[in-house]
Short mmCIF file of C-alpha atoms (C1' of nucleotides) in Angstrom, two decimals:
data_model
loop_
_atom_site.label_atom_id
_atom_site.label_comp_id
_atom_site.label_asym_id
_atom_site.label_seq_id
_atom_site.Cartn_x
_atom_site.Cartn_y
_atom_site.Cartn_z
CA MET Q 9 27.71 21.77 -28.48
CA SER Q 10 24.05 22.59 -28.50
CA PHE Q 11 21.47 20.62 -26.60
CA ASN Q 12 17.90 20.73 -27.76
CA CYS Q 13 15.35 18.33 -26.47
CA ARG Q 14 11.62 18.08 -26.34
CA PHE Q 15 8.72 16.43 -24.59
CA ALA Q 16 6.18 15.24 -27.14
CA PRO Q 17 2.96 13.91 -25.61
CA SER Q 18 -0.20 13.25 -27.54
CA PRO Q 19 -3.27 14.94 -26.12
CA THR Q 20 -5.35 11.77 -26.27
CA GLY Q 21 -5.59 11.33 -22.53
CA PRO Q 22 -4.47 12.97 -19.32
CA LEU Q 23 -0.72 13.04 -18.84
CA HIS Q 24 0.32 10.37 -16.41
CA ILE Q 25 3.21 10.33 -14.06
CA GLY Q 26 5.45 8.39 -16.43
CA GLY Q 27 5.10 11.14 -18.99
CA VAL Q 28 5.76 13.72 -16.33
CA ARG Q 29 9.00 12.03 -15.46
CA THR Q 30 10.05 11.92 -19.09
CA ALA Q 31 9.38 15.65 -19.26
CA LEU Q 32 11.32 16.22 -16.05
CA PHE Q 33 14.36 14.30 -17.29
CA ASN Q 34 14.36 16.23 -20.57
CA TRP Q 35 13.93 19.54 -18.80
CA LEU Q 36 16.68 18.82 -16.24
CA LEU Q 37 19.14 17.93 -18.98
CA ALA Q 38 18.25 20.98 -21.04
CA ARG Q 39 18.73 23.32 -18.09
CA LYS Q 40 21.93 21.63 -17.03
CA ASN Q 41 23.40 21.92 -20.52
CA ASN Q 42 22.18 25.41 -21.18
CA GLY Q 43 20.04 23.94 -23.91
CA LYS Q 44 16.48 24.25 -25.01
CA PHE Q 45 13.48 22.28 -23.86
CA PHE Q 46 10.39 22.33 -26.08
CA LEU Q 47 6.90 21.05 -25.61
CA ARG Q 48 5.42 19.52 -28.72
CA ILE Q 49 1.79 18.47 -28.76
CA GLU Q 50 1.41 15.53 -31.06
CA ASP Q 51 -2.17 15.95 -32.12
CA THR Q 52 -2.15 14.24 -35.50
CA ASP Q 53 -4.75 11.73 -34.33
CA LYS Q 54 -7.71 14.01 -34.98
CA GLU Q 55 -10.24 11.53 -33.63
CA ARG Q 56 -8.78 11.19 -30.19
CA SER Q 57 -6.95 14.46 -29.58
CA LYS Q 58 -8.80 16.75 -27.22
CA GLU Q 59 -8.18 20.35 -26.28
CA ASP Q 60 -8.89 19.51 -22.64
CA PHE Q 61 -6.07 17.00 -22.57
CA LYS Q 62 -3.72 19.52 -24.11
CA LEU Q 63 -4.56 21.96 -21.33
CA GLN Q 64 -4.17 19.25 -18.71
CA ILE Q 65 -0.69 18.51 -20.05
CA ILE Q 66 0.31 22.14 -20.03
CA ASN Q 67 -1.06 22.65 -16.52
CA SER Q 68 0.63 19.53 -15.21
CA LEU Q 69 3.99 20.81 -16.37
CA LYS Q 70 3.26 24.24 -15.01
CA TRP Q 71 2.35 22.81 -11.64
CA LEU Q 72 5.67 21.04 -11.47
CA ASN Q 73 7.45 24.21 -12.53
CA ILE Q 74 8.73 22.62 -15.69
CA ASP Q 75 8.90 25.50 -18.12
CA TYR Q 76 9.43 25.11 -21.82
CA ASP Q 77 11.12 27.39 -24.29
CA GLY Q 78 8.87 29.27 -26.63
CA ASN Q 79 5.25 28.40 -27.14
CA GLU Q 80 3.99 24.89 -27.30
CA TYR Q 81 4.61 23.49 -30.72
CA ILE Q 82 1.41 22.10 -32.24
CA GLN Q 83 2.26 19.26 -34.55
CA SER Q 84 -0.91 19.37 -36.65
CA LYS Q 85 0.09 22.83 -37.84
CA ASN Q 86 3.09 21.35 -39.56
CA ILE Q 87 1.35 18.63 -41.54
CA SER Q 88 2.14 20.10 -44.91
CA LYS Q 89 5.86 19.71 -44.20
CA HIS Q 90 5.33 16.10 -43.20
CA VAL Q 91 3.51 15.42 -46.44
CA ALA Q 92 6.20 17.16 -48.44
CA ALA Q 93 8.80 14.95 -46.80
CA ALA Q 94 6.81 11.86 -47.73
CA GLU Q 95 6.62 13.02 -51.32
CA GLU Q 96 10.33 13.64 -51.34
CA LEU Q 97 10.98 10.17 -50.02
CA VAL Q 98 8.85 8.71 -52.81
CA LYS Q 99 10.66 10.78 -55.36
CA LYS Q 100 14.02 9.63 -54.10
CA GLY Q 101 12.93 6.02 -54.10
CA PHE Q 102 12.84 5.59 -50.31
CA ALA Q 103 9.08 5.20 -50.13
CA TYR Q 104 6.33 3.88 -52.33
CA LYS Q 105 2.58 3.77 -52.82
CA CYS Q 106 0.89 0.67 -51.52
CA TYR Q 107 -2.56 -0.20 -52.86
CA CYS Q 108 -3.35 -3.03 -50.54
CA SER Q 109 -6.83 -2.66 -49.12
CA GLU Q 110 -7.33 -2.96 -45.39
CA ASP Q 111 -9.24 -6.15 -46.07
CA GLU Q 112 -6.29 -7.60 -47.88
CA ILE Q 113 -3.97 -6.76 -45.00
CA ASN Q 114 -6.34 -8.21 -42.45
CA GLU Q 115 -6.61 -11.36 -44.52
CA GLN Q 116 -2.87 -11.73 -44.43
CA LYS Q 117 -2.77 -11.17 -40.71
CA GLU Q 118 -5.41 -13.87 -40.22
CA LYS Q 119 -3.47 -16.25 -42.37
CA CYS Q 120 -0.31 -15.68 -40.40
CA LYS Q 121 -2.16 -16.16 -37.18
CA LYS Q 122 -3.48 -19.51 -38.33
CA GLN Q 123 -0.05 -20.66 -39.39
CA GLY Q 124 1.46 -19.36 -36.18
CA ILE Q 125 4.00 -17.18 -37.93
CA PRO Q 126 4.53 -13.51 -37.18
CA TYR Q 127 2.85 -11.10 -39.55
CA VAL Q 128 5.05 -8.74 -41.54
CA TYR Q 129 3.73 -6.77 -44.49
CA ASN Q 130 4.77 -8.70 -47.57
CA ARG Q 131 6.15 -5.66 -49.43
CA LYS Q 132 3.81 -6.42 -52.27
CA TRP Q 133 3.91 -2.91 -53.79
CA ARG Q 134 7.55 -2.31 -53.18
CA ASP Q 135 8.18 -3.53 -56.65
CA PRO Q 136 4.91 -3.01 -58.52
CA LYS Q 137 6.03 -3.83 -62.07
CA ASP Q 138 3.57 -6.73 -62.54
CA LEU Q 139 0.75 -5.15 -60.58
CA LYS Q 140 -2.27 -3.30 -61.84
CA ILE Q 141 -3.08 -0.14 -59.93
CA PRO Q 142 -6.65 -0.41 -58.72
CA LYS Q 143 -8.73 2.65 -59.68
CA ASP Q 144 -11.08 2.54 -56.71
CA LEU Q 145 -8.43 2.46 -54.00
CA LYS Q 146 -6.41 5.24 -52.55
CA PRO Q 147 -2.87 4.22 -51.69
CA VAL Q 148 -0.90 4.61 -48.49
CA ILE Q 149 2.74 5.55 -48.62
CA ARG Q 150 5.10 3.06 -47.07
CA PHE Q 151 8.71 3.62 -46.20
CA LYS Q 152 11.09 1.31 -48.02
CA SER Q 153 12.74 -0.15 -44.96
CA LYS Q 154 16.12 -1.79 -45.37
CA ILE Q 155 15.93 -5.51 -46.05
CA SER Q 156 19.40 -6.57 -45.14
CA GLY Q 157 21.98 -5.55 -42.62
CA ASN Q 158 21.60 -4.17 -39.14
CA THR Q 159 20.82 -0.81 -37.63
CA ILE Q 160 22.73 0.23 -34.60
CA ILE Q 161 21.78 2.94 -32.17
CA LYS Q 162 24.19 4.16 -29.56
CA ASP Q 163 21.66 4.88 -26.90
CA LEU Q 164 22.78 7.28 -24.18
CA VAL Q 165 21.04 5.20 -21.52
CA GLN Q 166 20.73 1.71 -22.97
CA GLY Q 167 24.14 1.51 -24.57
CA GLU Q 168 24.62 0.06 -28.02
CA ARG Q 169 21.43 -1.40 -29.43
CA ASN Q 170 21.47 -3.51 -32.55
CA ILE Q 171 18.56 -4.80 -34.59
CA SER Q 172 18.34 -6.77 -37.78
CA ASN Q 173 16.72 -4.62 -40.44
CA SER Q 174 14.70 -7.56 -41.68
CA THR Q 175 12.55 -7.31 -38.58
CA ILE Q 176 11.35 -3.83 -39.52
CA GLU Q 177 8.52 -3.86 -42.00
CA ASP Q 178 7.76 -1.26 -44.63
CA PHE Q 179 5.85 0.98 -42.27
CA ILE Q 180 3.23 3.45 -43.38
CA ILE Q 181 4.25 7.09 -43.32
CA LEU Q 182 1.22 8.59 -45.10
CA ARG Q 183 -2.30 7.29 -44.63
CA LYS Q 184 -4.71 6.86 -47.49
CA ASP Q 185 -6.21 10.22 -46.59
CA MET Q 186 -2.75 11.73 -47.10
CA THR Q 187 -2.24 12.49 -43.44
CA PRO Q 188 1.18 11.63 -41.94
CA THR Q 189 1.65 8.97 -39.31
CA TYR Q 190 3.65 9.29 -36.11
CA GLN Q 191 6.92 7.93 -37.50
CA LEU Q 192 7.04 10.60 -40.19
CA SER Q 193 5.68 13.53 -38.24
CA ALA Q 194 7.92 12.99 -35.25
CA THR Q 195 10.99 12.66 -37.42
CA VAL Q 196 10.27 15.71 -39.56
CA ASP Q 197 9.43 17.81 -36.54
CA ASP Q 198 12.49 16.73 -34.59
CA HIS Q 199 14.55 17.71 -37.59
CA GLU Q 200 12.73 21.01 -38.06
CA MET Q 201 13.11 21.83 -34.37
CA LYS Q 202 16.80 20.96 -34.50
CA ILE Q 203 16.40 18.44 -31.75
CA THR Q 204 19.79 17.06 -30.77
CA HIS Q 205 18.63 14.67 -28.05
CA VAL Q 206 15.54 12.54 -28.27
CA ILE Q 207 14.86 11.43 -24.73
CA ARG Q 208 11.75 9.33 -24.36
CA GLY Q 209 10.33 6.16 -22.84
CA ASP Q 210 11.83 2.81 -23.63
CA ASP Q 211 8.61 1.83 -25.36
CA HIS Q 212 9.86 3.96 -28.30
CA MET Q 213 13.02 1.94 -28.85
CA ILE Q 214 11.77 0.22 -32.04
CA ASN Q 215 10.48 3.54 -33.38
CA SER Q 216 13.96 4.98 -33.14
CA PHE Q 217 15.24 2.30 -35.48
CA LYS Q 218 12.51 3.19 -37.97
CA GLN Q 219 13.06 6.90 -37.59
CA LYS Q 220 16.78 6.58 -37.97
CA GLN Q 221 16.18 5.17 -41.43
CA ILE Q 222 14.08 8.17 -42.34
CA TYR Q 223 16.81 10.56 -41.17
CA GLU Q 224 19.34 8.72 -43.25
CA ALA Q 225 17.13 8.64 -46.31
CA MET Q 226 16.58 12.39 -46.01
CA LYS Q 227 20.26 12.91 -45.37
CA TRP Q 228 19.46 14.65 -42.12
CA SER Q 229 21.76 14.41 -39.15
CA VAL Q 230 20.53 11.78 -36.72
CA PRO Q 231 19.94 13.03 -33.19
CA ASN Q 232 21.19 11.28 -30.06
CA PHE Q 233 18.73 8.86 -28.56
CA ALA Q 234 18.15 8.12 -24.92
CA HIS Q 235 15.45 5.63 -23.94
CA ILE Q 236 14.61 5.79 -20.30
CA PRO Q 237 13.13 2.76 -18.56
CA LEU Q 238 9.40 2.80 -18.03
CA ILE Q 239 7.56 3.29 -14.80
CA HIS Q 240 5.48 0.29 -13.83
CA SER Q 241 2.33 0.25 -11.84
CA GLU Q 242 2.25 -1.71 -8.60
CA LYS Q 243 1.16 -4.67 -10.70
CA GLY Q 244 4.46 -4.52 -12.59
CA LYS Q 245 3.03 -3.47 -15.94
CA LYS Q 246 3.56 -0.36 -17.97
CA LEU Q 247 1.64 2.49 -16.44
CA SER Q 248 -1.61 3.21 -18.12
CA LYS Q 249 -4.20 5.90 -17.75
CA ARG Q 250 -6.43 3.37 -16.08
CA ASP Q 251 -4.12 2.83 -13.13
CA ASN Q 252 -5.37 4.86 -10.25
CA ALA Q 253 -3.09 7.51 -8.92
CA SER Q 254 -1.29 7.91 -12.18
CA THR Q 255 -2.22 11.40 -13.34
CA ILE Q 256 -0.80 14.50 -11.74
CA ASN Q 257 -4.23 15.45 -10.57
CA ASP Q 258 -4.51 12.29 -8.52
CA TYR Q 259 -1.58 13.58 -6.50
CA ILE Q 260 -2.63 17.20 -6.35
CA LYS Q 261 -5.99 16.35 -4.95
CA ILE Q 262 -4.59 14.53 -1.91
CA GLY Q 263 -2.19 17.38 -1.24
CA ILE Q 264 1.11 16.27 -2.68
CA ILE Q 265 3.33 19.28 -3.27
CA PRO Q 266 5.22 19.69 -6.54
CA GLU Q 267 8.71 19.89 -5.02
CA ALA Q 268 8.20 16.54 -3.34
CA LEU Q 269 6.85 14.85 -6.45
CA ARG Q 270 9.68 16.29 -8.45
CA ASN Q 271 12.22 14.86 -5.99
CA TYR Q 272 10.44 11.50 -5.97
CA LEU Q 273 10.33 11.26 -9.73
CA LEU Q 274 13.94 12.32 -9.96
CA ARG Q 275 15.03 9.38 -7.85
CA LEU Q 276 12.80 6.92 -9.65
CA GLY Q 277 15.14 5.30 -12.13
CA TRP Q 278 17.97 7.66 -11.42
CA SER Q 279 20.40 7.96 -8.54
CA TYR Q 280 23.42 9.89 -7.38
CA LYS Q 281 25.36 8.02 -4.73
CA ASP Q 282 23.30 7.70 -1.56
CA LYS Q 283 21.65 11.06 -1.90
CA GLU Q 284 17.88 11.14 -1.50
CA ILE Q 285 16.90 14.78 -1.16
CA PHE Q 286 17.77 17.11 -4.00
CA SER Q 287 17.05 20.79 -4.15
CA LEU Q 288 16.01 22.09 -7.55
CA LYS Q 289 19.51 23.42 -8.13
CA GLU Q 290 21.10 20.14 -7.11
CA SER Q 291 18.79 18.23 -9.45
CA ILE Q 292 19.89 20.37 -12.35
CA ASP Q 293 23.55 20.27 -11.45
CA LEU Q 294 23.75 16.59 -10.69
CA PHE Q 295 21.34 14.97 -13.12
CA ASN Q 296 22.99 12.95 -15.87
CA PHE Q 297 22.49 10.05 -18.26
CA GLU Q 298 24.98 7.87 -16.40
CA GLY Q 299 22.87 7.67 -13.30
CA ILE Q 300 19.81 6.44 -15.14
CA GLY Q 301 19.21 2.74 -14.63
CA LYS Q 302 18.13 0.29 -17.24
CA SER Q 303 15.35 -1.57 -15.53
CA PRO Q 304 11.84 -0.32 -15.05
CA SER Q 305 10.82 0.85 -11.62
CA LYS Q 306 7.61 0.48 -9.70
CA LEU Q 307 5.56 3.30 -8.37
CA ASP Q 308 5.54 3.34 -4.58
CA MET Q 309 2.94 5.49 -2.94
CA SER Q 310 4.41 5.24 0.56
CA ARG Q 311 7.62 6.78 -0.73
CA ILE Q 312 5.77 9.63 -2.40
CA LEU Q 313 4.01 10.25 0.87
CA SER Q 314 7.20 10.11 2.81
CA MET Q 315 8.92 12.50 0.43
CA ASN Q 316 5.99 14.83 0.74
CA GLU Q 317 6.22 14.67 4.50
CA THR Q 318 9.87 15.58 4.37
CA TYR Q 319 9.15 18.61 2.20
CA ILE Q 320 6.18 19.72 4.27
CA LYS Q 321 8.28 19.66 7.42
CA SER Q 322 11.23 21.49 5.97
CA MET Q 323 9.46 24.08 3.91
CA ASN Q 324 8.92 27.71 4.74
CA GLU Q 325 5.66 28.05 6.72
CA LYS Q 326 4.42 30.98 4.71
CA ASP Q 327 4.75 28.99 1.48
CA LEU Q 328 3.19 25.98 3.09
CA PHE Q 329 0.31 28.06 4.29
CA LYS Q 330 -0.24 29.47 0.84
CA LYS Q 331 -0.39 25.99 -0.56
CA LEU Q 332 -2.80 24.93 2.13
CA ILE Q 333 -5.17 27.78 1.33
CA GLU Q 334 -5.05 26.98 -2.37
CA PHE Q 335 -5.61 23.34 -1.60
CA SER Q 336 -8.65 24.04 0.61
CA GLN Q 337 -10.07 26.30 -2.06
CA GLU Q 338 -9.73 23.77 -4.81
CA PHE Q 339 -10.58 20.50 -3.13
CA LYS Q 340 -12.28 21.23 0.20
CA THR Q 341 -14.12 24.14 1.70
CA LYS Q 342 -11.97 27.18 1.49
CA ILE Q 343 -10.55 28.12 4.85
CA ASP Q 344 -12.47 31.24 5.98
CA GLU Q 345 -10.41 34.36 6.13
CA SER Q 346 -11.34 34.88 9.77
CA LYS Q 347 -9.67 31.55 10.56
CA GLU Q 348 -6.59 31.99 8.42
CA ASN Q 349 -4.51 33.58 11.11
CA ILE Q 350 -5.26 30.84 13.62
CA VAL Q 351 -4.47 28.10 11.14
CA PHE Q 352 -1.25 29.79 10.19
CA LYS Q 353 -0.11 29.93 13.80
CA ALA Q 354 -1.09 26.29 14.28
CA LEU Q 355 0.94 25.22 11.28
CA ASN Q 356 4.09 24.77 13.33
CA PHE Q 357 2.59 21.82 15.18
CA LEU Q 358 0.06 20.73 12.56
CA LYS Q 359 2.71 20.08 9.96
CA ASN Q 360 4.45 17.57 12.21
CA LYS Q 361 1.49 15.28 12.02
CA ALA Q 362 0.97 15.41 8.31
CA LYS Q 363 2.12 13.62 5.19
CA THR Q 364 -0.04 15.70 2.85
CA LEU Q 365 -1.84 19.01 2.65
CA GLU Q 366 -5.02 17.01 3.09
CA ASP Q 367 -3.72 15.74 6.43
CA ILE Q 368 -3.01 19.28 7.57
CA TYR Q 369 -6.44 20.34 6.42
CA ASN Q 370 -8.10 17.48 8.26
CA ASN Q 371 -6.13 18.14 11.41
CA SER Q 372 -7.06 21.78 11.35
CA LEU Q 373 -10.77 21.12 10.97
CA TYR Q 374 -11.19 21.81 14.69
CA ILE Q 375 -10.19 25.39 13.91
CA ILE Q 376 -11.88 25.76 10.55
CA SER Q 377 -15.18 24.20 11.37
CA ASP Q 378 -17.61 25.80 13.83
CA ASN Q 379 -19.65 22.79 14.68
CA LEU Q 380 -17.77 19.75 15.86
CA LYS Q 381 -19.10 16.30 15.36
CA ILE Q 382 -18.23 13.92 18.16
CA SER Q 383 -18.65 10.25 17.42
CA ASN Q 384 -20.74 8.18 19.83
CA ASP Q 385 -17.71 6.12 20.74
CA ASP Q 386 -15.84 9.22 21.79
CA LYS Q 387 -18.90 10.65 23.53
CA SER Q 388 -19.17 7.53 25.63
CA LEU Q 389 -15.69 8.21 26.98
CA ILE Q 390 -16.96 11.33 28.67
CA ASP Q 391 -18.32 9.93 31.93
CA LYS Q 392 -19.48 11.71 35.05
CA LYS Q 393 -15.99 12.02 36.42
CA SER Q 394 -14.70 13.48 33.17
CA GLN Q 395 -17.49 16.00 33.14
CA GLU Q 396 -16.59 17.04 36.62
CA ILE Q 397 -12.95 17.45 35.60
CA ILE Q 398 -13.93 19.53 32.62
CA SER Q 399 -16.20 21.74 34.74
CA ASN Q 400 -13.30 22.31 37.09
CA PHE Q 401 -11.09 23.07 34.19
CA ILE Q 402 -13.50 25.62 32.81
CA THR Q 403 -13.59 27.39 36.12
CA ASP Q 404 -9.84 27.55 36.44
CA TYR Q 405 -9.35 28.40 32.80
CA GLU Q 406 -11.82 31.27 32.89
CA LYS Q 407 -9.88 32.83 35.75
CA LEU Q 408 -6.67 32.74 33.81
CA SER Q 409 -5.59 36.22 32.81
CA ASP Q 410 -2.37 35.20 31.15
CA LEU Q 411 -2.72 32.37 28.68
CA ASN Q 412 0.42 30.32 28.26
CA LYS Q 413 1.63 26.76 28.45
CA GLU Q 414 3.00 27.06 31.99
CA ASN Q 415 -0.27 28.27 33.40
CA LEU Q 416 -2.21 25.55 31.63
CA GLU Q 417 0.21 22.94 32.84
CA GLN Q 418 -0.36 24.13 36.39
CA ILE Q 419 -4.12 23.87 36.06
CA ILE Q 420 -3.96 20.36 34.64
CA LYS Q 421 -1.48 19.23 37.26
CA ASN Q 422 -3.81 20.45 39.96
CA LEU Q 423 -6.73 18.63 38.39
CA ILE Q 424 -4.75 15.38 38.14
CA ASN Q 425 -4.00 15.58 41.86
CA LYS Q 426 -7.44 16.65 42.86
CA HIS Q 427 -9.19 13.88 40.94
CA LYS Q 428 -6.53 11.27 41.58
CA THR Q 429 -6.11 10.54 37.89
CA ASN Q 430 -3.34 10.71 35.28
CA PHE Q 431 -2.75 12.99 32.38
CA LYS Q 432 -4.91 10.94 30.12
CA GLY Q 433 -7.82 11.31 32.54
CA VAL Q 434 -7.71 15.03 31.99
CA GLY Q 435 -6.31 15.35 28.54
CA GLN Q 436 -8.58 12.92 26.75
CA PRO Q 437 -11.92 14.44 27.70
CA LEU Q 438 -10.56 17.88 26.99
CA ARG Q 439 -9.34 16.83 23.60
CA ILE Q 440 -12.64 15.20 22.72
CA GLY Q 441 -14.50 18.27 23.82
CA LEU Q 442 -12.29 20.66 21.92
CA ILE Q 443 -11.57 18.87 18.66
CA GLY Q 444 -14.17 16.10 18.59
CA THR Q 445 -11.79 13.15 18.58
CA LYS Q 446 -9.31 11.54 20.92
CA PHE Q 447 -6.56 11.78 18.32
CA GLY Q 448 -5.02 15.09 17.47
CA PRO Q 449 -2.49 17.72 18.37
CA GLY Q 450 -1.11 18.18 21.85
CA ILE Q 451 -3.68 19.45 24.28
CA TYR Q 452 -1.74 22.63 25.08
CA ASP Q 453 -1.32 23.35 21.42
CA ILE Q 454 -5.06 22.90 20.92
CA ILE Q 455 -6.06 25.13 23.77
CA LEU Q 456 -3.59 27.86 22.98
CA SER Q 457 -4.54 27.85 19.33
CA LEU Q 458 -8.22 28.48 20.01
CA ASN Q 459 -9.57 31.67 21.47
CA LYS Q 460 -10.91 31.68 24.97
CA THR Q 461 -14.61 31.85 24.24
CA THR Q 462 -14.38 29.00 21.76
CA VAL Q 463 -12.65 26.82 24.33
CA ILE Q 464 -15.23 27.59 26.96
CA ASN Q 465 -18.20 27.20 24.68
CA ARG Q 466 -17.03 23.87 23.32
CA LEU Q 467 -16.33 22.47 26.76
CA LYS Q 468 -19.58 23.66 28.19
CA LYS Q 469 -21.39 21.69 25.54
CA ILE Q 470 -20.23 18.35 26.90
CA VAL Q 471 -20.70 18.91 30.62
"C1'" G C 10 4.32 -16.59 -31.27
"C1'" G C 11 8.46 -13.09 -33.38
"C1'" U C 12 12.01 -9.09 -32.17
"C1'" C C 13 14.42 -6.39 -28.39
"C1'" C C 14 15.45 -5.48 -23.31
"C1'" C C 15 15.96 -6.11 -17.96
"C1'" A C 16 17.44 -8.88 -13.25
"C1'" U C 17 20.96 -6.58 -5.57
"C1'" C C 18 16.44 -6.40 0.71
"C1'" G C 19 8.90 -5.96 -0.14
"C1'" U C 20 10.03 -0.97 -2.94
"C1'" C C 21 13.70 2.90 -4.89
"C1'" U C 22 18.72 2.11 -5.19
"C1'" A C 23 24.75 2.20 -3.90
"C1'" U C 24 28.76 -1.06 -5.38
"C1'" C C 25 31.95 0.38 -11.68
"C1'" G C 26 36.65 -7.79 -9.66
"C1'" G C 27 38.63 -8.04 -3.37
"C1'" U C 28 32.93 -4.55 1.17
"C1'" U C 29 30.83 -7.70 7.83
"C1'" A C 30 26.93 -6.06 0.25
"C1'" G C 31 25.76 0.46 2.11
"C1'" G C 32 21.56 4.06 2.23
"C1'" A C 33 16.31 5.54 1.84
"C1'" C C 34 10.98 4.14 2.14
"C1'" A C 35 7.98 0.52 4.23
"C1'" C C 36 7.97 -3.14 8.29
"C1'" A C 37 9.09 -4.95 13.58
"C1'" U C 38 10.75 -3.85 18.56
"C1'" G C 39 12.17 -0.45 22.36
"C1'" G C 40 12.67 4.67 24.18
"C1'" U C 41 10.93 9.96 24.56
"C1'" U C 42 5.95 12.07 24.74
"C1'" U C 43 -0.01 13.78 26.61
"C1'" U C 44 -3.59 10.52 22.63
"C1'" C C 45 -2.46 9.80 17.23
"C1'" A C 46 1.94 11.27 15.27
"C1'" U C 47 6.84 13.34 15.29
"C1'" C C 48 11.69 12.32 17.08
"C1'" C C 49 15.61 8.79 18.68
"C1'" A C 50 17.68 3.80 19.02
"C1'" U C 51 17.71 -1.15 17.53
"C1'" G C 52 16.29 -5.22 14.39
"C1'" A C 53 14.70 -8.31 10.40
"C1'" A C 54 15.33 -8.02 5.14
"C1'" A C 55 18.85 -8.88 -1.12
"C1'" G C 56 22.99 -10.52 -5.18
"C1'" A C 57 17.00 -15.83 -9.29
"C1'" G C 58 19.49 -20.79 -10.67
"C1'" G C 59 23.48 -23.30 -13.30
"C1'" G C 60 27.93 -23.15 -15.88
"C1'" G C 61 32.43 -20.76 -17.25
"C1'" U C 62 36.75 -16.60 -17.10
"C1'" U C 63 39.84 -15.27 -12.83
"C1'" C C 64 44.13 -16.09 -7.34
"C1'" G C 65 39.23 -13.97 -6.39
"C1'" A C 66 33.03 -12.80 -8.71
"C1'" U C 67 26.94 -9.28 -7.08
"C1'" U C 68 30.28 -7.12 -10.68
"C1'" C C 69 32.80 -10.00 -17.08
"C1'" C C 70 30.76 -14.16 -20.69
"C1'" C C 71 27.09 -18.18 -21.81
"C1'" C C 72 22.63 -20.98 -20.72
"C1'" U C 73 18.12 -21.56 -17.90
"C1'" U C 74 14.34 -19.15 -15.22
"C1'" G C 75 11.50 -14.94 -14.19
"C1'" G C 76 9.79 -10.11 -15.60
"C1'" G C 77 8.98 -6.24 -19.25
"C1'" A C 78 8.48 -3.46 -23.96
"C1'" C C 79 7.26 -3.56 -29.05
"C1'" C C 80 4.81 -6.12 -33.01
"C1'" G C 81 -1.86 -0.18 -35.67
"C1'" C C 82 -3.63 3.67 -41.87
"C1'" C C 83 -2.52 5.23 -32.27
"C1'" A C 84 1.26 8.18 -30.63
#
RNA sequence: GGUCCCAUCGUCUAUCGGUUAGGACACAUGGUUUUCAUCCAUGAAAGAGGGGUUCGAUUCCCCUUGGGACCGCCA
C-alpha cells in the first residue's frame, strides 16, 4: 500500500510551531511507511501570500531537517485544473452559479443575527427556474452540498466522525473572479498528487466533510484523513502568529537546537509508553497514529528548555561547537577565530551550565570579550583583604611553570591558610576579577581555560 | 447562538475493567560541590461533578460542568 502525504501551509504568515508539528508528523509517517512527503504551498490568496513567508516556511523545515520529496508544489500554478474541476462539477450538476450579490448575502447574515438564528446560505440559486439572471453581476460557483443524510469520516486519529449534511452549506468553490477557493484547490491538488493520507490540524475537520463530497462527486477515491489535535498557547487558545515564541525563529534565536525541538514536538500530543527521548531513527520507527492523543496540548517553554539542555549535554562537542559558532554569527557577535580554540576546550564545562546556545555564549563571554565589565555591586566585594589575596595569588601563579589543577589547588589552599579564610574568600574575588561576575564556571576551569597573560592582566586590574 | 470535539498531578503524558494511579518537566526540601549550575536523594501534586452498567470502574454509557475548534468570495 502506498503512503503519500503532504504539508500544505499558506504563505500568508510565518510558519508557527503548530504547523511545524503537523509537518513533522506527516514526515515521520511518510518515512516510516516508505512513502512520500510533499510540501505544497497554498498561495491562492494573492493578496496575502508573500514570497518571504514561503522562504521562511522552507527554511523552517530545512532547519528541522524535514526534507520533502521533489520540489515544493506551488498551488497557484495549478489553478487552471481547479477551474476545470469546477466546470466539470457544474456540468455534472454538482455545482451551480449563484448570482447573489455580497450585499444580499450580508443582508441575510444581518437578518439572521437579529433573529438569533445561525446563518446558512439559503440555496437561492440552487434551483434557479423562477429567477432572472442579473446582467451586471458575475456569479460565484457553489457546490451543491447534500441536503439530507449524514457524512461519516473514519478519522485515523479521531475515530469515526459523523455530521448531518444539513449543517454544511452550499460552499463557494469558484469566486466571482473565477479563481478557486481553498476547498476546491486543496481537493483537486490532493487528488492530482495522489495523496493517500491527509494529515492536518483538527481545525480542518469540517473541511474534510466538505471535501469528501467533492471527491465523491468527481468519483475520485477519498483519501484517509487524520486530524491531529491543535497546540494551544499558554492561554489555552489555538496558537496564533501573535503568540510570542510561536515561530521557529523565536526558538532559533535563543539557541534551541533542532534535534531538541523535534523531540519536544514529537512528544507533544503523542507518546510511546514512558519514553521521553527519541533519536531520529526511533522517532521514525516508533511514531504511529495510535499514540496520538485527542485533546489539544499546551506549549510549555520550560520543557522545551529542558529538552534542549538534555540534547546539549549529550551531543557531540564538535557538533555543538559548530552550532555555537553559527549561533554567534547569526544572533550575537561572531566568536573571533583566535578565541575559537579556547571556547571549544571550555565547552566541556560550559555546556553543563546551559539550557541553550545563548547560555553557552553568555557563559563564554569571559573568553570571547576582551574588556570585562564588572558591576559596582561585584566591585564592592573586592575589599583590601581580597586585593591582598589576589596579589599573593598573582605572585604564586606567575611562578608556576606547570599549569594544572593540582598546582592551582595547592596555591589556593596555601592562600586560604595564610589569610585565615575559606574557599569563597579566595575564589570569589578571583572569579570576579577573571570573568566579571561572581557566578560562573568553576574557578579552576576558568583559570585553566585562559592563557597566563590574560589571567595576570585581568587580576592586576583590580588590585 | 448553531455544529462538532475534548476532559488523569501546574504542564506533557502512561494505564487499553482489578495498579499503593506510573514516568517526564516544573516546584519544594536535603546532600555533593567552589559561587551559579550540574549531579544525587526525597517530597508535595491528578482521575471535574452526578447518575447508571458491572462482583469491580480513571477506563464502558448518559447527563451536568468546564475547555476547545469551526461557522469567509482566508487557508
